[in-house]
Amino acid sequence: MDGAITGFPPYGFSAVVKFGGSIMRDLAVCKHAVAELERLADHGHRILVVPGGGIPDKAIEAIDAAASLTPSTAHHACALAQDQTGYMLADPAFSSKLVPSASLGECRAVAKDGKVPVLLPSRLLFAADPVEWTWHITSDAVAAWIAWLTSTPRLVIWTSVDGVHRGGAIDDPAALVEQITAQDLVRFGHTSIDACAVDFMAQKHLPGAVINARYPARLADWLAGRPVKATNITVNRSEEARIDSQIMGIHNGL
């Protein structure tokens, strides 16, 4: 998350949005969420979408539970599941502005053209091999790594719940954690955002939020700095100030 370096052009994304696979369980919700991403692009936001594994991933998990796949098979199959979800999100059945992109260079070019890149992460994951081959690592952690790799100043976990809830009580509004540091969230373990992703955010000083895609306007409000019903994941104050200045720089460069 450093400033511009001579010879290394910035990617210029204002946020990485991990598009939770759970959103695709309700296709009407999915279409409204995609429409909101398109609207944000029309208003100058440069969003990089990292898809979750979704329905294909659940099929792999079910097979693993019954037959115990090797870690290599499960890891590579799940990365390809993210690609499959990405292709579906970018299909004309859902979108006119989302574009499947197999590399970060393609993502940068798509965003510069005013559209929304959907990273198909398998090629990058297979080449860089940045994560352990374990079920503890999910697409949340992949999205956090992509945000860090592209020096994107914030990460959104877009999912089907309002945020992180104490005790996992997602049906209890009083249990919603509205704001928490990444360091404190690590102690919660695996919640609506996986523990490895949160630890990565804490170590790399990457703030973000868990936001419910069933209310897509909340994403725009959060990006604009307005209060929304969600879980805000913060870092230390000095880091927040530096990130705010980065975000302003990105917006000024749009």
CSV table of C-alpha atoms in Angstrom, one decimal:
chain,number,residue,atom,x,y,z
A,1,MET,CA,0.0,0.0,0.0
A,2,ASP,CA,2.8,2.4,-0.9
A,3,GLY,CA,2.8,5.4,-3.1
A,4,ALA,CA,3.5,5.5,-6.8
A,5,ILE,CA,7.0,4.2,-7.8
A,6,THR,CA,8.7,5.2,-11.0
A,7,GLY,CA,8.3,2.4,-13.6
A,8,PHE,CA,5.5,0.7,-11.6
A,9,PRO,CA,2.2,2.1,-12.6
A,10,PRO,CA,-0.5,1.9,-9.9
A,11,TYR,CA,-3.5,-0.3,-10.4
A,12,GLY,CA,-5.7,2.5,-9.0
A,13,PHE,CA,-8.5,0.4,-7.5
A,14,SER,CA,-10.4,2.2,-4.7
A,15,ALA,CA,-11.7,-1.1,-3.2
A,16,VAL,CA,-11.5,-4.9,-3.7
A,17,VAL,CA,-14.9,-6.4,-3.3
A,18,LYS,CA,-15.0,-10.1,-2.5
A,19,PHE,CA,-18.3,-11.1,-4.1
A,20,GLY,CA,-19.5,-13.9,-1.8
A,21,GLY,CA,-20.6,-17.1,-3.4
A,22,SER,CA,-23.6,-17.2,-1.1
A,23,ILE,CA,-25.0,-14.2,-2.9
A,24,MET,CA,-25.6,-16.4,-6.0
A,25,ARG,CA,-28.0,-18.6,-4.0
A,26,ASP,CA,-30.7,-16.0,-4.8
A,27,LEU,CA,-30.3,-14.9,-8.4
A,28,ALA,CA,-32.5,-11.9,-7.9
A,29,VAL,CA,-30.3,-10.6,-5.1
A,30,CYS,CA,-27.3,-11.4,-7.3
A,31,LYS,CA,-28.6,-9.4,-10.2
A,32,HIS,CA,-29.3,-6.4,-7.9
A,33,ALA,CA,-25.8,-6.6,-6.4
A,34,VAL,CA,-24.2,-6.7,-9.9
A,35,ALA,CA,-26.3,-3.7,-11.0
A,36,GLU,CA,-25.0,-1.8,-8.0
A,37,LEU,CA,-21.4,-2.6,-9.0
A,38,GLU,CA,-22.2,-1.3,-12.5
A,39,ARG,CA,-23.7,1.9,-11.1
A,40,LEU,CA,-20.6,2.5,-9.0
A,41,ALA,CA,-18.5,2.1,-12.1
A,42,ASP,CA,-20.7,4.7,-13.9
A,43,HIS,CA,-20.0,7.1,-11.0
A,44,GLY,CA,-16.2,6.8,-11.2
A,45,HIS,CA,-15.4,4.1,-8.7
A,46,ARG,CA,-12.7,1.6,-9.7
A,47,ILE,CA,-13.7,-1.7,-8.1
A,48,LEU,CA,-11.9,-4.9,-8.4
A,49,VAL,CA,-14.2,-7.9,-7.9
A,50,VAL,CA,-12.8,-11.2,-6.5
A,51,PRO,CA,-15.4,-13.9,-6.8
A,52,GLY,CA,-16.1,-16.5,-4.1
A,53,GLY,CA,-16.2,-20.2,-5.0
A,54,GLY,CA,-20.0,-20.3,-4.7
A,55,ILE,CA,-22.0,-23.3,-5.8
A,56,PRO,CA,-19.1,-25.1,-7.5
A,57,ASP,CA,-17.1,-24.8,-4.3
A,58,LYS,CA,-19.9,-26.3,-2.2
A,59,ALA,CA,-19.9,-29.3,-4.6
A,60,ILE,CA,-16.1,-29.8,-4.0
A,61,GLU,CA,-16.6,-29.6,-0.3
A,62,ALA,CA,-19.3,-32.2,-0.4
A,63,ILE,CA,-17.1,-34.6,-2.4
A,64,ASP,CA,-14.2,-34.0,0.0
A,65,ALA,CA,-16.4,-34.8,3.0
A,66,ALA,CA,-17.4,-38.1,1.3
A,67,ALA,CA,-14.2,-39.1,-0.3
A,68,SER,CA,-11.4,-37.1,1.4
A,69,LEU,CA,-9.6,-35.4,-1.5
A,70,THR,CA,-5.9,-34.6,-1.3
A,71,PRO,CA,-5.0,-31.0,-0.3
A,72,SER,CA,-3.6,-30.4,-3.8
A,73,THR,CA,-6.8,-31.5,-5.5
A,74,ALA,CA,-9.1,-29.5,-3.2
A,75,HIS,CA,-6.9,-26.4,-3.4
A,76,HIS,CA,-6.7,-26.3,-7.2
A,77,ALA,CA,-10.3,-27.3,-7.7
A,78,CYS,CA,-11.5,-24.5,-5.4
A,79,ALA,CA,-9.4,-21.9,-7.2
A,80,LEU,CA,-11.0,-23.0,-10.4
A,81,ALA,CA,-14.4,-22.8,-8.7
A,82,GLN,CA,-13.7,-19.1,-8.1
A,83,ASP,CA,-13.0,-18.7,-11.9
A,84,GLN,CA,-16.3,-20.4,-12.7
A,85,THR,CA,-18.2,-18.1,-10.4
A,86,GLY,CA,-16.4,-15.1,-12.0
A,87,TYR,CA,-17.4,-16.2,-15.5
A,88,MET,CA,-21.1,-16.5,-14.4
A,89,LEU,CA,-21.1,-13.1,-12.7
A,90,ALA,CA,-19.7,-11.5,-15.9
A,91,ASP,CA,-22.2,-13.3,-18.2
A,92,PRO,CA,-24.8,-11.1,-20.0
A,93,ALA,CA,-27.4,-12.9,-18.0
A,94,PHE,CA,-26.2,-10.8,-15.0
A,95,SER,CA,-24.1,-8.0,-16.3
A,96,SER,CA,-23.2,-5.6,-19.1
A,97,LYS,CA,-20.2,-4.1,-17.4
A,98,LEU,CA,-18.5,-6.9,-15.5
A,99,VAL,CA,-15.6,-8.3,-17.5
A,100,PRO,CA,-13.8,-11.6,-16.6
A,101,SER,CA,-10.1,-10.9,-16.4
A,102,ALA,CA,-7.4,-13.6,-16.1
A,103,SER,CA,-4.5,-11.2,-15.0
A,104,LEU,CA,-4.1,-8.1,-12.9
A,105,GLY,CA,-3.0,-6.2,-16.1
A,106,GLU,CA,-6.3,-7.1,-17.7
A,107,CYS,CA,-8.1,-5.9,-14.5
A,108,ARG,CA,-6.3,-2.6,-14.7
A,109,ALA,CA,-7.2,-2.1,-18.4
A,110,VAL,CA,-10.8,-3.0,-17.8
A,111,ALA,CA,-11.2,-0.6,-14.9
A,112,LYS,CA,-9.5,2.2,-16.9
A,113,ASP,CA,-12.2,1.6,-19.6
A,114,GLY,CA,-14.9,2.3,-17.0
A,115,LYS,CA,-16.0,-1.3,-16.5
A,116,VAL,CA,-15.7,-3.7,-13.6
A,117,PRO,CA,-13.0,-6.3,-13.7
A,118,VAL,CA,-13.8,-9.7,-12.2
A,119,LEU,CA,-10.5,-11.4,-11.5
A,120,LEU,CA,-10.3,-15.1,-12.4
A,121,PRO,CA,-7.7,-15.9,-9.7
A,122,SER,CA,-6.6,-19.4,-10.5
A,123,ARG,CA,-3.8,-18.5,-12.9
A,124,LEU,CA,-2.3,-16.1,-10.4
A,125,LEU,CA,-2.8,-18.5,-7.5
A,126,PHE,CA,-1.2,-21.4,-9.3
A,127,ALA,CA,1.8,-19.2,-10.4
A,128,ALA,CA,2.5,-17.5,-7.1
A,129,ASP,CA,1.3,-20.2,-4.8
A,130,PRO,CA,0.9,-17.7,-1.9
A,131,VAL,CA,-1.4,-19.7,0.4
A,132,GLU,CA,-1.5,-23.1,2.2
A,133,TRP,CA,-3.5,-25.9,0.6
A,134,THR,CA,-6.0,-26.1,3.4
A,135,TRP,CA,-9.7,-25.5,4.0
A,136,HIS,CA,-8.8,-22.8,6.5
A,137,ILE,CA,-7.9,-20.6,3.5
A,138,THR,CA,-10.9,-19.3,1.7
A,139,SER,CA,-11.6,-16.8,-1.1
A,140,ASP,CA,-11.8,-14.1,1.7
A,141,ALA,CA,-8.1,-14.6,2.3
A,142,VAL,CA,-7.4,-14.6,-1.5
A,143,ALA,CA,-9.2,-11.3,-1.8
A,144,ALA,CA,-7.2,-9.8,1.1
A,145,TRP,CA,-4.0,-10.9,-0.6
A,146,ILE,CA,-5.1,-9.4,-3.9
A,147,ALA,CA,-5.9,-6.1,-2.2
A,148,TRP,CA,-2.4,-6.1,-0.7
A,149,LEU,CA,-0.8,-7.1,-3.9
A,150,THR,CA,-2.5,-4.3,-5.9
A,151,SER,CA,-2.0,-1.7,-3.1
A,152,THR,CA,-5.8,-1.3,-2.9
A,153,PRO,CA,-6.6,0.7,0.3
A,154,ARG,CA,-9.6,-1.3,1.5
A,155,LEU,CA,-11.4,-4.6,1.3
A,156,VAL,CA,-15.1,-5.4,1.3
A,157,ILE,CA,-16.5,-8.8,2.1
A,158,TRP,CA,-19.8,-8.7,0.3
A,159,THR,CA,-21.9,-11.5,1.6
A,160,SER,CA,-25.5,-12.5,2.6
A,161,VAL,CA,-25.4,-11.4,6.3
A,162,ASP,CA,-25.2,-7.9,7.9
A,163,GLY,CA,-21.7,-8.5,9.3
A,164,VAL,CA,-19.8,-10.2,12.1
A,165,HIS,CA,-22.1,-11.3,15.0
A,166,ARG,CA,-21.1,-12.2,18.5
A,167,GLY,CA,-21.5,-15.9,19.0
A,168,GLY,CA,-22.5,-16.4,15.4
A,169,ALA,CA,-26.0,-15.1,16.2
A,170,ILE,CA,-26.7,-13.8,12.7
A,171,ASP,CA,-30.4,-13.5,13.4
A,172,ASP,CA,-29.9,-11.3,16.4
A,173,PRO,CA,-29.5,-7.6,15.4
A,174,ALA,CA,-28.1,-6.8,18.9
A,175,ALA,CA,-25.3,-9.3,18.3
A,176,LEU,CA,-23.9,-7.3,15.3
A,177,VAL,CA,-20.4,-6.0,15.8
A,178,GLU,CA,-20.5,-2.6,14.2
A,179,GLN,CA,-16.8,-1.8,14.5
A,180,ILE,CA,-13.8,-3.8,15.5
A,181,THR,CA,-10.0,-3.7,14.8
A,182,ALA,CA,-8.6,-6.4,12.6
A,183,GLN,CA,-6.4,-7.3,15.5
A,184,ASP,CA,-9.3,-7.9,17.8
A,185,LEU,CA,-11.3,-9.7,15.2
A,186,VAL,CA,-8.5,-12.3,14.9
A,187,ARG,CA,-9.6,-13.5,18.3
A,188,PHE,CA,-13.1,-14.2,17.0
A,189,GLY,CA,-11.8,-17.0,14.8
A,190,HIS,CA,-13.7,-18.0,11.7
A,191,THR,CA,-16.9,-15.8,11.4
A,192,SER,CA,-18.6,-14.3,8.3
A,193,ILE,CA,-15.0,-13.5,7.2
A,194,ASP,CA,-12.4,-16.3,7.6
A,195,ALA,CA,-9.8,-16.1,10.3
A,196,CYS,CA,-6.8,-16.2,7.9
A,197,ALA,CA,-8.2,-13.2,6.0
A,198,VAL,CA,-8.6,-11.2,9.2
A,199,ASP,CA,-5.1,-12.1,10.4
A,200,PHE,CA,-3.7,-11.0,7.0
A,201,MET,CA,-5.6,-7.7,7.3
A,202,ALA,CA,-4.2,-7.1,10.7
A,203,GLN,CA,-0.6,-7.8,9.6
A,204,LYS,CA,-0.8,-5.7,6.5
A,205,HIS,CA,-2.9,-2.9,8.0
A,206,LEU,CA,-5.7,-3.4,5.5
A,207,PRO,CA,-9.1,-2.0,6.7
A,208,GLY,CA,-12.4,-3.0,5.3
A,209,ALA,CA,-15.9,-4.1,6.0
A,210,VAL,CA,-18.4,-7.0,6.0
A,211,ILE,CA,-21.5,-5.8,4.2
A,212,ASN,CA,-24.8,-7.4,3.3
A,213,ALA,CA,-25.3,-7.6,-0.5
A,214,ARG,CA,-29.1,-8.0,0.0
A,215,TYR,CA,-29.0,-4.3,0.6
A,216,PRO,CA,-26.7,-3.2,-2.3
A,217,ALA,CA,-26.9,0.5,-1.6
A,218,ARG,CA,-25.0,0.0,1.6
A,219,LEU,CA,-21.9,-0.6,-0.4
A,220,ALA,CA,-22.1,2.8,-2.0
A,221,ASP,CA,-22.8,4.5,1.3
A,222,TRP,CA,-19.8,2.8,2.9
A,223,LEU,CA,-17.5,3.8,0.1
A,224,ALA,CA,-18.7,7.3,0.5
A,225,GLY,CA,-17.9,7.3,4.2
A,226,ARG,CA,-21.5,7.3,5.3
A,227,PRO,CA,-22.6,5.1,8.3
A,228,VAL,CA,-24.2,1.8,7.3
A,229,LYS,CA,-25.4,-1.4,9.0
A,230,ALA,CA,-22.3,-3.5,8.6
A,231,THR,CA,-19.1,-4.5,10.4
A,232,ASN,CA,-16.3,-2.0,9.9
A,233,ILE,CA,-12.8,-3.6,10.3
A,234,THR,CA,-10.3,-0.9,11.3
A,235,VAL,CA,-6.6,-0.7,11.8
A,236,ASN,CA,-4.7,1.7,14.0
A,237,ARG,CA,-5.5,5.4,13.7
A,238,SER,CA,-2.2,6.6,12.1
A,239,GLU,CA,-2.7,3.9,9.5
A,240,GLU,CA,-6.3,4.9,8.9
A,241,ALA,CA,-5.2,8.5,8.3
A,242,ARG,CA,-2.6,7.4,5.7
A,243,ILE,CA,-5.2,5.2,4.0
A,244,ASP,CA,-7.7,8.0,3.9
A,245,SER,CA,-5.1,10.1,2.1
A,246,GLN,CA,-4.5,7.3,-0.4
A,247,ILE,CA,-8.2,7.0,-1.1
A,248,MET,CA,-8.4,10.8,-1.7
A,249,GLY,CA,-5.5,10.5,-4.1
A,250,ILE,CA,-7.2,7.7,-6.0
A,251,HIS,CA,-10.5,9.7,-6.3
A,252,ASN,CA,-8.6,12.8,-7.4
A,253,GLY,CA,-6.9,10.7,-10.1
A,254,LEU,CA,-10.2,9.4,-11.5
